Amino acid sequence: MAAFEPFEAFGDVEEIAERLASADPSVRRLAVIDLVETSSGEAVPLLAQAVRDAAAEVRQQAARALGEFDGVEVAKALLGAVLDPDADVAQAAADSLAELRNPAASDLLLPLAAHSSAFVRAAIFRALKALQVGASLGPAIAALGDDDPAVRVQAVGVIGYLKKTETLPSLIHATRDENAEIRLAAVNALSFARNEAAAQAAADALSDREWQVRTVAAETIGRIGQASVATALVASLTDSYWQVRQRALQSLGKLRIRDAVGAIAPFLDDNLPSLRKDAAAALGDIADPRAREALAAHTADEDPDVRKTVIWALGQIGEG
């Protein structure tokens, strides 16, 4: 993404500007594309003009093009476009807003966090997430009570990116949201906390009715690094979805749960090579001598990656 500051141009901006005045919208649209190719900050005012073009296809292209630039002027142009009556233009603007990286743009974004349109509110929080400005924390926490789930999920993203310990109660509450996408985002966001409360919330999510949430919960526990909830991870090795079982194996290995060796070893005989490999990797990470015999029995696994991992795991355990 280019900053909104003029630098060496690789195209004739003046000539392109003339084409933006063409009566033919297809010519104007191509001119917008060429503006991006110039890689010049001088393109931004022209794109800001094009995003108000009479033709929706030109406005949409301009909104997309602005995503290649950054800065307050870019944000200003996109905020007008995100209110466009044409849904495709508004979506293009929302996507480009999410590409902003200049924190100064947050001053323009924050007032729209309470906009009457749920689409706009969601777009604003989506953009604020990457900017990571402290002033967005209060509005994001308040938005966890928004009626629209799309707004709530983006608000969770803002909170998760800020990684503030004081937001943990709000995130834990969001892990129980009625919307699965929000629960998933909240469980994933717990990773930064690295404490018992976060680990327990992730462990509780291992019982979620949606397997995608359970999968993220199993992975999150490994990232949090709290061995106190290992019992719940071991229990999830019987989950009906292999994706959950796989993440549980990986996390048990990361946490080096020695008491899980007996539950992990049977996965060396699983029908899925990926689970056999992850079981071997987990046993290698744990490096408990009790796993040596089970691993030695699988050095001739039909899958080369599994064989390699089994041999590695035996090396981690040592001769004993």
PDB file of C-alpha atoms in Angstrom:
ATOM      1  CA  MET A   1       0.000   0.000   0.000  1.00  0.00           C
ATOM      2  CA  ALA A   2       1.372   3.381  -0.966  1.00  0.00           C
ATOM      3  CA  ALA A   3       1.328   6.261   1.489  1.00  0.00           C
ATOM      4  CA  PHE A   4      -0.456   9.378   0.360  1.00  0.00           C
ATOM      5  CA  GLU A   5       2.697  11.288  -0.442  1.00  0.00           C
ATOM      6  CA  PRO A   6       3.813  12.049  -3.983  1.00  0.00           C
ATOM      7  CA  PHE A   7       6.918  10.242  -5.147  1.00  0.00           C
ATOM      8  CA  GLU A   8       8.348   9.103  -8.451  1.00  0.00           C
ATOM      9  CA  ALA A   9       5.489   8.372 -10.835  1.00  0.00           C
ATOM     10  CA  PHE A  10       5.623   5.649 -13.425  1.00  0.00           C
ATOM     11  CA  GLY A  11       2.792   6.952 -15.577  1.00  0.00           C
ATOM     12  CA  ASP A  12       1.430  10.208 -16.971  1.00  0.00           C
ATOM     13  CA  VAL A  13      -1.018  11.297 -14.278  1.00  0.00           C
ATOM     14  CA  GLU A  14      -1.992  14.400 -16.216  1.00  0.00           C
ATOM     15  CA  GLU A  15      -2.918  12.377 -19.286  1.00  0.00           C
ATOM     16  CA  ILE A  16      -4.899   9.918 -17.174  1.00  0.00           C
ATOM     17  CA  ALA A  17      -6.738  12.812 -15.549  1.00  0.00           C
ATOM     18  CA  GLU A  18      -7.919  13.926 -18.973  1.00  0.00           C
ATOM     19  CA  ARG A  19      -9.392  10.466 -19.590  1.00  0.00           C
ATOM     20  CA  LEU A  20     -11.257  10.696 -16.304  1.00  0.00           C
ATOM     21  CA  ALA A  21     -13.251  13.505 -17.911  1.00  0.00           C
ATOM     22  CA  SER A  22     -14.343  11.313 -20.835  1.00  0.00           C
ATOM     23  CA  ALA A  23     -18.047  10.959 -21.547  1.00  0.00           C
ATOM     24  CA  ASP A  24     -17.557   7.200 -21.814  1.00  0.00           C
ATOM     25  CA  PRO A  25     -17.698   5.469 -18.380  1.00  0.00           C
ATOM     26  CA  SER A  26     -15.631   2.535 -19.684  1.00  0.00           C
ATOM     27  CA  VAL A  27     -12.825   4.971 -20.526  1.00  0.00           C
ATOM     28  CA  ARG A  28     -13.081   6.543 -17.085  1.00  0.00           C
ATOM     29  CA  ARG A  29     -12.951   3.121 -15.440  1.00  0.00           C
ATOM     30  CA  LEU A  30      -9.783   2.177 -17.319  1.00  0.00           C
ATOM     31  CA  ALA A  31      -8.292   5.508 -16.337  1.00  0.00           C
ATOM     32  CA  VAL A  32      -8.883   4.627 -12.690  1.00  0.00           C
ATOM     33  CA  ILE A  33      -7.003   1.369 -13.178  1.00  0.00           C
ATOM     34  CA  ASP A  34      -4.121   3.228 -14.805  1.00  0.00           C
ATOM     35  CA  LEU A  35      -3.973   5.649 -11.882  1.00  0.00           C
ATOM     36  CA  VAL A  36      -3.108   2.793  -9.574  1.00  0.00           C
ATOM     37  CA  GLU A  37      -0.356   1.688 -11.936  1.00  0.00           C
ATOM     38  CA  THR A  38       1.335   5.069 -11.602  1.00  0.00           C
ATOM     39  CA  SER A  39       2.107   4.312  -7.946  1.00  0.00           C
ATOM     40  CA  SER A  40       1.890   8.027  -7.325  1.00  0.00           C
ATOM     41  CA  GLY A  41       0.339   9.836  -4.396  1.00  0.00           C
ATOM     42  CA  GLU A  42      -0.912  12.341  -6.969  1.00  0.00           C
ATOM     43  CA  ALA A  43      -3.473   9.709  -7.904  1.00  0.00           C
ATOM     44  CA  VAL A  44      -5.331   9.987  -4.607  1.00  0.00           C
ATOM     45  CA  PRO A  45      -7.194  13.277  -5.252  1.00  0.00           C
ATOM     46  CA  LEU A  46      -8.198  11.967  -8.677  1.00  0.00           C
ATOM     47  CA  LEU A  47      -9.434   8.707  -7.193  1.00  0.00           C
ATOM     48  CA  ALA A  48     -11.333  10.662  -4.556  1.00  0.00           C
ATOM     49  CA  GLN A  49     -13.052  12.442  -7.406  1.00  0.00           C
ATOM     50  CA  ALA A  50     -13.697   9.207  -9.320  1.00  0.00           C
ATOM     51  CA  VAL A  51     -15.300   7.602  -6.295  1.00  0.00           C
ATOM     52  CA  ARG A  52     -18.110  10.159  -6.751  1.00  0.00           C
ATOM     53  CA  ASP A  53     -18.472   9.440 -10.499  1.00  0.00           C
ATOM     54  CA  ALA A  54     -21.979   9.233 -11.998  1.00  0.00           C
ATOM     55  CA  ALA A  55     -21.350   5.629 -13.113  1.00  0.00           C
ATOM     56  CA  ALA A  56     -21.442   2.957 -10.425  1.00  0.00           C
ATOM     57  CA  GLU A  57     -18.814   0.827 -12.185  1.00  0.00           C
ATOM     58  CA  VAL A  58     -16.367   3.734 -12.084  1.00  0.00           C
ATOM     59  CA  ARG A  59     -17.109   4.422  -8.419  1.00  0.00           C
ATOM     60  CA  GLN A  60     -16.592   0.762  -7.580  1.00  0.00           C
ATOM     61  CA  GLN A  61     -13.264   0.635  -9.413  1.00  0.00           C
ATOM     62  CA  ALA A  62     -12.126   3.824  -7.687  1.00  0.00           C
ATOM     63  CA  ALA A  63     -13.099   2.450  -4.285  1.00  0.00           C
ATOM     64  CA  ARG A  64     -11.042  -0.664  -4.988  1.00  0.00           C
ATOM     65  CA  ALA A  65      -8.123   1.421  -6.231  1.00  0.00           C
ATOM     66  CA  LEU A  66      -8.021   3.510  -3.065  1.00  0.00           C
ATOM     67  CA  GLY A  67      -7.180   0.338  -1.174  1.00  0.00           C
ATOM     68  CA  GLU A  68      -3.725   0.542  -2.739  1.00  0.00           C
ATOM     69  CA  PHE A  69      -3.034   3.830  -0.930  1.00  0.00           C
ATOM     70  CA  ASP A  70      -3.058   4.952   2.677  1.00  0.00           C
ATOM     71  CA  GLY A  71      -3.604   8.035   4.785  1.00  0.00           C
ATOM     72  CA  VAL A  72      -6.254  10.432   6.014  1.00  0.00           C
ATOM     73  CA  GLU A  73      -7.264  11.651   2.555  1.00  0.00           C
ATOM     74  CA  VAL A  74      -7.765   8.086   1.415  1.00  0.00           C
ATOM     75  CA  ALA A  75      -9.905   7.377   4.467  1.00  0.00           C
ATOM     76  CA  LYS A  76     -11.981  10.478   3.820  1.00  0.00           C
ATOM     77  CA  ALA A  77     -12.730   9.424   0.255  1.00  0.00           C
ATOM     78  CA  LEU A  78     -13.585   5.876   1.273  1.00  0.00           C
ATOM     79  CA  LEU A  79     -15.908   6.984   4.055  1.00  0.00           C
ATOM     80  CA  GLY A  80     -17.994   8.762   1.461  1.00  0.00           C
ATOM     81  CA  ALA A  81     -17.989   5.656  -0.728  1.00  0.00           C
ATOM     82  CA  VAL A  82     -18.988   3.281   2.058  1.00  0.00           C
ATOM     83  CA  LEU A  83     -22.268   5.227   2.214  1.00  0.00           C
ATOM     84  CA  ASP A  84     -22.834   4.766  -1.526  1.00  0.00           C
ATOM     85  CA  PRO A  85     -26.358   3.619  -2.430  1.00  0.00           C
ATOM     86  CA  ASP A  86     -24.887   0.978  -4.738  1.00  0.00           C
ATOM     87  CA  ALA A  87     -24.114  -2.120  -2.655  1.00  0.00           C
ATOM     88  CA  ASP A  88     -21.133  -3.157  -4.777  1.00  0.00           C
ATOM     89  CA  VAL A  89     -19.523   0.252  -4.440  1.00  0.00           C
ATOM     90  CA  ALA A  90     -20.110   0.296  -0.698  1.00  0.00           C
ATOM     91  CA  GLN A  91     -18.600  -3.181  -0.333  1.00  0.00           C
ATOM     92  CA  ALA A  92     -15.531  -2.206  -2.352  1.00  0.00           C
ATOM     93  CA  ALA A  93     -15.092   0.810  -0.096  1.00  0.00           C
ATOM     94  CA  ALA A  94     -15.459  -1.328   3.026  1.00  0.00           C
ATOM     95  CA  ASP A  95     -12.814  -3.731   1.716  1.00  0.00           C
ATOM     96  CA  SER A  96     -10.425  -0.866   0.999  1.00  0.00           C
ATOM     97  CA  LEU A  97     -11.031   0.708   4.405  1.00  0.00           C
ATOM     98  CA  ALA A  98      -9.777  -2.526   5.914  1.00  0.00           C
ATOM     99  CA  GLU A  99      -6.452  -1.944   4.137  1.00  0.00           C
ATOM    100  CA  LEU A 100      -5.758   1.323   5.960  1.00  0.00           C
ATOM    101  CA  ARG A 101      -2.706   1.250   8.199  1.00  0.00           C
ATOM    102  CA  ASN A 102      -2.262   4.896   9.198  1.00  0.00           C
ATOM    103  CA  PRO A 103      -3.560   5.305  12.789  1.00  0.00           C
ATOM    104  CA  ALA A 104      -4.389   8.950  12.060  1.00  0.00           C
ATOM    105  CA  ALA A 105      -7.311   7.724   9.963  1.00  0.00           C
ATOM    106  CA  SER A 106      -9.024   6.520  13.140  1.00  0.00           C
ATOM    107  CA  ASP A 107     -10.114  10.063  13.970  1.00  0.00           C
ATOM    108  CA  LEU A 108     -12.334   9.981  10.903  1.00  0.00           C
ATOM    109  CA  LEU A 109     -13.540   6.422  11.445  1.00  0.00           C
ATOM    110  CA  LEU A 110     -14.551   6.484  15.101  1.00  0.00           C
ATOM    111  CA  PRO A 111     -17.532   8.866  14.768  1.00  0.00           C
ATOM    112  CA  LEU A 112     -19.134   6.409  12.339  1.00  0.00           C
ATOM    113  CA  ALA A 113     -18.895   3.504  14.791  1.00  0.00           C
ATOM    114  CA  ALA A 114     -22.402   4.447  15.918  1.00  0.00           C
ATOM    115  CA  HIS A 115     -23.823   4.965  12.416  1.00  0.00           C
ATOM    116  CA  SER A 116     -27.448   3.964  11.843  1.00  0.00           C
ATOM    117  CA  SER A 117     -26.406   1.455   9.163  1.00  0.00           C
ATOM    118  CA  ALA A 118     -25.179  -1.887  10.463  1.00  0.00           C
ATOM    119  CA  PHE A 119     -23.160  -2.330   7.278  1.00  0.00           C
ATOM    120  CA  VAL A 120     -21.296   0.905   7.963  1.00  0.00           C
ATOM    121  CA  ARG A 121     -20.745   0.056  11.631  1.00  0.00           C
ATOM    122  CA  ALA A 122     -19.269  -3.312  10.676  1.00  0.00           C
ATOM    123  CA  ALA A 123     -17.042  -1.725   8.032  1.00  0.00           C
ATOM    124  CA  ILE A 124     -15.760   0.819  10.533  1.00  0.00           C
ATOM    125  CA  PHE A 125     -14.821  -1.767  13.150  1.00  0.00           C
ATOM    126  CA  ARG A 126     -13.233  -3.929  10.486  1.00  0.00           C
ATOM    127  CA  ALA A 127     -11.038  -0.970   9.518  1.00  0.00           C
ATOM    128  CA  LEU A 128     -10.273  -0.028  13.119  1.00  0.00           C
ATOM    129  CA  LYS A 129      -9.005  -3.535  13.867  1.00  0.00           C
ATOM    130  CA  ALA A 130      -5.831  -3.146  11.818  1.00  0.00           C
ATOM    131  CA  LEU A 131      -5.225   0.403  13.053  1.00  0.00           C
ATOM    132  CA  GLN A 132      -4.979  -0.813  16.662  1.00  0.00           C
ATOM    133  CA  VAL A 133      -5.731   2.503  18.333  1.00  0.00           C
ATOM    134  CA  GLY A 134      -6.678   2.555  21.997  1.00  0.00           C
ATOM    135  CA  ALA A 135      -9.580   4.925  21.385  1.00  0.00           C
ATOM    136  CA  SER A 136     -11.431   2.161  19.528  1.00  0.00           C
ATOM    137  CA  LEU A 137     -11.599  -0.095  22.587  1.00  0.00           C
ATOM    138  CA  GLY A 138     -14.588   1.553  24.287  1.00  0.00           C
ATOM    139  CA  PRO A 139     -16.767   1.636  21.149  1.00  0.00           C
ATOM    140  CA  ALA A 140     -15.801  -1.972  20.359  1.00  0.00           C
ATOM    141  CA  ILE A 141     -16.793  -3.230  23.796  1.00  0.00           C
ATOM    142  CA  ALA A 142     -20.075  -1.356  23.525  1.00  0.00           C
ATOM    143  CA  ALA A 143     -20.634  -2.907  20.093  1.00  0.00           C
ATOM    144  CA  LEU A 144     -20.576  -6.399  21.592  1.00  0.00           C
ATOM    145  CA  GLY A 145     -24.200  -5.629  22.444  1.00  0.00           C
ATOM    146  CA  ASP A 146     -25.062  -4.583  18.880  1.00  0.00           C
ATOM    147  CA  ASP A 147     -28.174  -6.175  17.400  1.00  0.00           C
ATOM    148  CA  ASP A 148     -26.330  -7.055  14.208  1.00  0.00           C
ATOM    149  CA  PRO A 149     -23.977 -10.072  14.408  1.00  0.00           C
ATOM    150  CA  ALA A 150     -21.746  -8.699  11.633  1.00  0.00           C
ATOM    151  CA  VAL A 151     -21.012  -5.686  13.823  1.00  0.00           C
ATOM    152  CA  ARG A 152     -20.381  -7.832  16.890  1.00  0.00           C
ATOM    153  CA  VAL A 153     -17.897 -10.078  15.092  1.00  0.00           C
ATOM    154  CA  GLN A 154     -15.895  -7.093  13.837  1.00  0.00           C
ATOM    155  CA  ALA A 155     -15.950  -5.563  17.309  1.00  0.00           C
ATOM    156  CA  VAL A 156     -14.475  -8.786  18.687  1.00  0.00           C
ATOM    157  CA  GLY A 157     -11.708  -8.426  16.117  1.00  0.00           C
ATOM    158  CA  VAL A 158     -10.885  -4.935  17.370  1.00  0.00           C
ATOM    159  CA  ILE A 159     -10.730  -6.130  20.969  1.00  0.00           C
ATOM    160  CA  GLY A 160      -8.621  -9.141  20.074  1.00  0.00           C
ATOM    161  CA  TYR A 161      -6.086  -7.084  18.122  1.00  0.00           C
ATOM    162  CA  LEU A 162      -5.664  -4.596  20.963  1.00  0.00           C
ATOM    163  CA  LYS A 163      -4.699  -7.425  23.346  1.00  0.00           C
ATOM    164  CA  LYS A 164      -5.657  -5.657  26.544  1.00  0.00           C
ATOM    165  CA  THR A 165      -6.013  -7.827  29.632  1.00  0.00           C
ATOM    166  CA  GLU A 166      -8.888  -5.716  30.898  1.00  0.00           C
ATOM    167  CA  THR A 167     -10.981  -6.780  27.882  1.00  0.00           C
ATOM    168  CA  LEU A 168     -10.886 -10.450  28.860  1.00  0.00           C
ATOM    169  CA  PRO A 169     -14.301 -10.459  30.593  1.00  0.00           C
ATOM    170  CA  SER A 170     -15.867  -8.998  27.463  1.00  0.00           C
ATOM    171  CA  LEU A 171     -14.233 -11.604  25.249  1.00  0.00           C
ATOM    172  CA  ILE A 172     -15.265 -14.426  27.553  1.00  0.00           C
ATOM    173  CA  HIS A 173     -18.826 -13.161  27.423  1.00  0.00           C
ATOM    174  CA  ALA A 174     -18.618 -13.135  23.620  1.00  0.00           C
ATOM    175  CA  THR A 175     -17.599 -16.808  23.602  1.00  0.00           C
ATOM    176  CA  ARG A 176     -21.192 -17.493  24.642  1.00  0.00           C
ATOM    177  CA  ASP A 177     -22.805 -15.340  21.929  1.00  0.00           C
ATOM    178  CA  GLU A 178     -25.773 -16.873  20.107  1.00  0.00           C
ATOM    179  CA  ASN A 179     -23.917 -16.443  16.801  1.00  0.00           C
ATOM    180  CA  ALA A 180     -21.306 -19.114  16.041  1.00  0.00           C
ATOM    181  CA  GLU A 181     -19.081 -16.781  14.018  1.00  0.00           C
ATOM    182  CA  ILE A 182     -18.804 -14.446  16.992  1.00  0.00           C
ATOM    183  CA  ARG A 183     -18.093 -17.300  19.387  1.00  0.00           C
ATOM    184  CA  LEU A 184     -15.360 -18.515  17.053  1.00  0.00           C
ATOM    185  CA  ALA A 185     -13.772 -15.062  16.781  1.00  0.00           C
ATOM    186  CA  ALA A 186     -13.929 -14.548  20.535  1.00  0.00           C
ATOM    187  CA  VAL A 187     -12.383 -17.916  21.356  1.00  0.00           C
ATOM    188  CA  ASN A 188      -9.591 -17.239  18.889  1.00  0.00           C
ATOM    189  CA  ALA A 189      -8.998 -13.805  20.410  1.00  0.00           C
ATOM    190  CA  LEU A 190      -8.491 -15.315  23.866  1.00  0.00           C
ATOM    191  CA  SER A 191      -4.995 -16.449  22.864  1.00  0.00           C
ATOM    192  CA  PHE A 192      -3.309 -13.224  23.911  1.00  0.00           C
ATOM    193  CA  ALA A 193      -4.347 -13.524  27.554  1.00  0.00           C
ATOM    194  CA  ARG A 194      -2.069 -16.411  28.581  1.00  0.00           C
ATOM    195  CA  ASN A 195      -3.889 -16.867  31.867  1.00  0.00           C
ATOM    196  CA  GLU A 196      -6.152 -19.296  33.670  1.00  0.00           C
ATOM    197  CA  ALA A 197      -9.412 -17.464  32.971  1.00  0.00           C
ATOM    198  CA  ALA A 198      -8.766 -17.421  29.233  1.00  0.00           C
ATOM    199  CA  ALA A 199      -7.769 -21.077  29.240  1.00  0.00           C
ATOM    200  CA  GLN A 200     -10.929 -22.070  31.104  1.00  0.00           C
ATOM    201  CA  ALA A 201     -13.119 -20.120  28.680  1.00  0.00           C
ATOM    202  CA  ALA A 202     -11.448 -21.907  25.767  1.00  0.00           C
ATOM    203  CA  ALA A 203     -11.911 -25.236  27.547  1.00  0.00           C
ATOM    204  CA  ASP A 204     -15.613 -24.489  27.987  1.00  0.00           C
ATOM    205  CA  ALA A 205     -15.792 -23.824  24.246  1.00  0.00           C
ATOM    206  CA  LEU A 206     -14.681 -27.405  23.597  1.00  0.00           C
ATOM    207  CA  SER A 207     -18.322 -28.254  24.280  1.00  0.00           C
ATOM    208  CA  ASP A 208     -19.677 -25.787  21.730  1.00  0.00           C
ATOM    209  CA  ARG A 209     -22.343 -27.159  19.409  1.00  0.00           C
ATOM    210  CA  GLU A 210     -20.381 -26.054  16.325  1.00  0.00           C
ATOM    211  CA  TRP A 211     -17.310 -28.103  15.442  1.00  0.00           C
ATOM    212  CA  GLN A 212     -15.501 -25.091  13.988  1.00  0.00           C
ATOM    213  CA  VAL A 213     -15.654 -23.369  17.375  1.00  0.00           C
ATOM    214  CA  ARG A 214     -14.441 -26.527  19.114  1.00  0.00           C
ATOM    215  CA  THR A 215     -11.533 -26.761  16.672  1.00  0.00           C
ATOM    216  CA  VAL A 216     -10.438 -23.192  17.386  1.00  0.00           C
ATOM    217  CA  ALA A 217     -10.896 -23.786  21.117  1.00  0.00           C
ATOM    218  CA  ALA A 218      -8.542 -26.768  21.056  1.00  0.00           C
ATOM    219  CA  GLU A 219      -5.929 -24.756  19.167  1.00  0.00           C
ATOM    220  CA  THR A 220      -6.338 -21.710  21.404  1.00  0.00           C
ATOM    221  CA  ILE A 221      -5.634 -23.718  24.533  1.00  0.00           C
ATOM    222  CA  GLY A 222      -2.264 -24.661  23.104  1.00  0.00           C
ATOM    223  CA  ARG A 223      -1.463 -21.042  22.333  1.00  0.00           C
ATOM    224  CA  ILE A 224      -2.540 -19.833  25.775  1.00  0.00           C
ATOM    225  CA  GLY A 225      -0.141 -22.294  27.350  1.00  0.00           C
ATOM    226  CA  GLN A 226      -2.070 -23.246  30.476  1.00  0.00           C
ATOM    227  CA  ALA A 227      -1.779 -26.941  31.300  1.00  0.00           C
ATOM    228  CA  SER A 228      -4.525 -26.703  33.920  1.00  0.00           C
ATOM    229  CA  VAL A 229      -7.244 -27.450  31.337  1.00  0.00           C
ATOM    230  CA  ALA A 230      -5.493 -30.464  29.829  1.00  0.00           C
ATOM    231  CA  THR A 231      -8.251 -32.802  31.017  1.00  0.00           C
ATOM    232  CA  ALA A 232     -10.721 -31.070  28.713  1.00  0.00           C
ATOM    233  CA  LEU A 233      -8.261 -31.375  25.831  1.00  0.00           C
ATOM    234  CA  VAL A 234      -7.843 -35.093  26.432  1.00  0.00           C
ATOM    235  CA  ALA A 235     -11.620 -35.491  26.472  1.00  0.00           C
ATOM    236  CA  SER A 236     -11.852 -33.740  23.104  1.00  0.00           C
ATOM    237  CA  LEU A 237      -9.728 -36.500  21.563  1.00  0.00           C
ATOM    238  CA  THR A 238     -13.012 -38.380  21.270  1.00  0.00           C
ATOM    239  CA  ASP A 239     -14.727 -35.559  19.366  1.00  0.00           C
ATOM    240  CA  SER A 240     -16.706 -36.696  16.326  1.00  0.00           C
ATOM    241  CA  TYR A 241     -14.774 -34.292  14.064  1.00  0.00           C
ATOM    242  CA  TRP A 242     -11.192 -35.169  13.162  1.00  0.00           C
ATOM    243  CA  GLN A 243     -10.305 -31.474  12.938  1.00  0.00           C
ATOM    244  CA  VAL A 244     -11.012 -31.091  16.655  1.00  0.00           C
ATOM    245  CA  ARG A 245      -9.053 -34.229  17.496  1.00  0.00           C
ATOM    246  CA  GLN A 246      -6.122 -32.981  15.438  1.00  0.00           C
ATOM    247  CA  ARG A 247      -5.943 -29.599  17.188  1.00  0.00           C
ATOM    248  CA  ALA A 248      -6.248 -31.329  20.554  1.00  0.00           C
ATOM    249  CA  LEU A 249      -3.303 -33.582  19.729  1.00  0.00           C
ATOM    250  CA  GLN A 250      -1.229 -30.594  18.668  1.00  0.00           C
ATOM    251  CA  SER A 251      -2.057 -28.624  21.805  1.00  0.00           C
ATOM    252  CA  LEU A 252      -1.365 -31.542  24.124  1.00  0.00           C
ATOM    253  CA  GLY A 253       2.060 -31.741  22.529  1.00  0.00           C
ATOM    254  CA  LYS A 254       2.686 -28.007  22.890  1.00  0.00           C
ATOM    255  CA  LEU A 255       1.688 -28.155  26.534  1.00  0.00           C
ATOM    256  CA  ARG A 256       3.808 -31.309  27.053  1.00  0.00           C
ATOM    257  CA  ILE A 257       1.067 -33.092  28.984  1.00  0.00           C
ATOM    258  CA  ARG A 258       2.747 -36.282  30.175  1.00  0.00           C
ATOM    259  CA  ASP A 259      -0.491 -37.721  31.530  1.00  0.00           C
ATOM    260  CA  ALA A 260      -1.921 -37.624  28.001  1.00  0.00           C
ATOM    261  CA  VAL A 261       0.551 -40.142  26.555  1.00  0.00           C
ATOM    262  CA  GLY A 262      -1.865 -43.034  27.012  1.00  0.00           C
ATOM    263  CA  ALA A 263      -4.649 -41.158  25.209  1.00  0.00           C
ATOM    264  CA  ILE A 264      -2.397 -39.982  22.380  1.00  0.00           C
ATOM    265  CA  ALA A 265      -0.625 -43.247  21.553  1.00  0.00           C
ATOM    266  CA  PRO A 266      -3.688 -44.984  20.002  1.00  0.00           C
ATOM    267  CA  PHE A 267      -3.767 -42.289  17.330  1.00  0.00           C
ATOM    268  CA  LEU A 268      -0.608 -43.813  15.876  1.00  0.00           C
ATOM    269  CA  ASP A 269      -3.012 -46.382  14.377  1.00  0.00           C
ATOM    270  CA  ASP A 270      -5.541 -43.843  13.096  1.00  0.00           C
ATOM    271  CA  ASN A 271      -6.808 -44.166   9.527  1.00  0.00           C
ATOM    272  CA  LEU A 272      -5.814 -40.554   8.792  1.00  0.00           C
ATOM    273  CA  PRO A 273      -2.074 -40.075   8.185  1.00  0.00           C
ATOM    274  CA  SER A 274      -2.303 -36.491   9.413  1.00  0.00           C
ATOM    275  CA  LEU A 275      -3.550 -37.648  12.807  1.00  0.00           C
ATOM    276  CA  ARG A 276      -0.877 -40.347  13.018  1.00  0.00           C
ATOM    277  CA  LYS A 277       1.756 -37.722  12.265  1.00  0.00           C
ATOM    278  CA  ASP A 278       0.356 -35.270  14.830  1.00  0.00           C
ATOM    279  CA  ALA A 279       0.184 -38.019  17.439  1.00  0.00           C
ATOM    280  CA  ALA A 280       3.846 -38.858  16.828  1.00  0.00           C
ATOM    281  CA  ALA A 281       4.779 -35.177  16.954  1.00  0.00           C
ATOM    282  CA  ALA A 282       2.904 -34.703  20.214  1.00  0.00           C
ATOM    283  CA  LEU A 283       4.610 -37.708  21.764  1.00  0.00           C
ATOM    284  CA  GLY A 284       7.960 -36.320  20.623  1.00  0.00           C
ATOM    285  CA  ASP A 285       7.197 -32.955  22.173  1.00  0.00           C
ATOM    286  CA  ILE A 286       6.191 -34.593  25.431  1.00  0.00           C
ATOM    287  CA  ALA A 287       9.238 -36.899  25.262  1.00  0.00           C
ATOM    288  CA  ASP A 288       7.953 -39.298  27.876  1.00  0.00           C
ATOM    289  CA  PRO A 289       9.765 -42.686  27.857  1.00  0.00           C
ATOM    290  CA  ARG A 290       6.423 -44.424  28.245  1.00  0.00           C
ATOM    291  CA  ALA A 291       5.713 -43.614  24.574  1.00  0.00           C
ATOM    292  CA  ARG A 292       8.892 -45.289  23.279  1.00  0.00           C
ATOM    293  CA  GLU A 293       7.384 -48.728  22.711  1.00  0.00           C
ATOM    294  CA  ALA A 294       4.302 -47.421  20.876  1.00  0.00           C
ATOM    295  CA  LEU A 295       6.436 -45.219  18.623  1.00  0.00           C
ATOM    296  CA  ALA A 296       8.943 -47.997  17.892  1.00  0.00           C
ATOM    297  CA  ALA A 297       6.085 -50.144  16.612  1.00  0.00           C
ATOM    298  CA  HIS A 298       5.307 -47.542  13.932  1.00  0.00           C
ATOM    299  CA  THR A 299       8.700 -46.835  12.377  1.00  0.00           C
ATOM    300  CA  ALA A 300       7.515 -48.631   9.242  1.00  0.00           C
ATOM    301  CA  ASP A 301       4.303 -46.621   8.788  1.00  0.00           C
ATOM    302  CA  GLU A 302       3.181 -46.576   5.156  1.00  0.00           C
ATOM    303  CA  ASP A 303       3.232 -42.764   5.093  1.00  0.00           C
ATOM    304  CA  PRO A 304       6.730 -41.247   4.753  1.00  0.00           C
ATOM    305  CA  ASP A 305       5.863 -38.137   6.776  1.00  0.00           C
ATOM    306  CA  VAL A 306       4.545 -40.278   9.599  1.00  0.00           C
ATOM    307  CA  ARG A 307       7.676 -42.449   9.540  1.00  0.00           C
ATOM    308  CA  LYS A 308       9.912 -39.408   9.647  1.00  0.00           C
ATOM    309  CA  THR A 309       7.963 -37.911  12.558  1.00  0.00           C
ATOM    310  CA  VAL A 310       7.994 -41.185  14.478  1.00  0.00           C
ATOM    311  CA  ILE A 311      11.768 -41.428  14.107  1.00  0.00           C
ATOM    312  CA  TRP A 312      12.132 -37.815  15.201  1.00  0.00           C
ATOM    313  CA  ALA A 313       9.936 -38.471  18.243  1.00  0.00           C
ATOM    314  CA  LEU A 314      12.024 -41.483  19.240  1.00  0.00           C
ATOM    315  CA  GLY A 315      15.100 -39.279  19.008  1.00  0.00           C
ATOM    316  CA  GLN A 316      13.464 -36.769  21.354  1.00  0.00           C
ATOM    317  CA  ILE A 317      12.814 -39.494  23.900  1.00  0.00           C
ATOM    318  CA  GLY A 318      16.287 -41.013  23.580  1.00  0.00           C
ATOM    319  CA  GLU A 319      17.509 -44.516  24.201  1.00  0.00           C
ATOM    320  CA  GLY A 320      16.541 -44.516  27.844  1.00  0.00           C
TER     321      GLY A 320
END
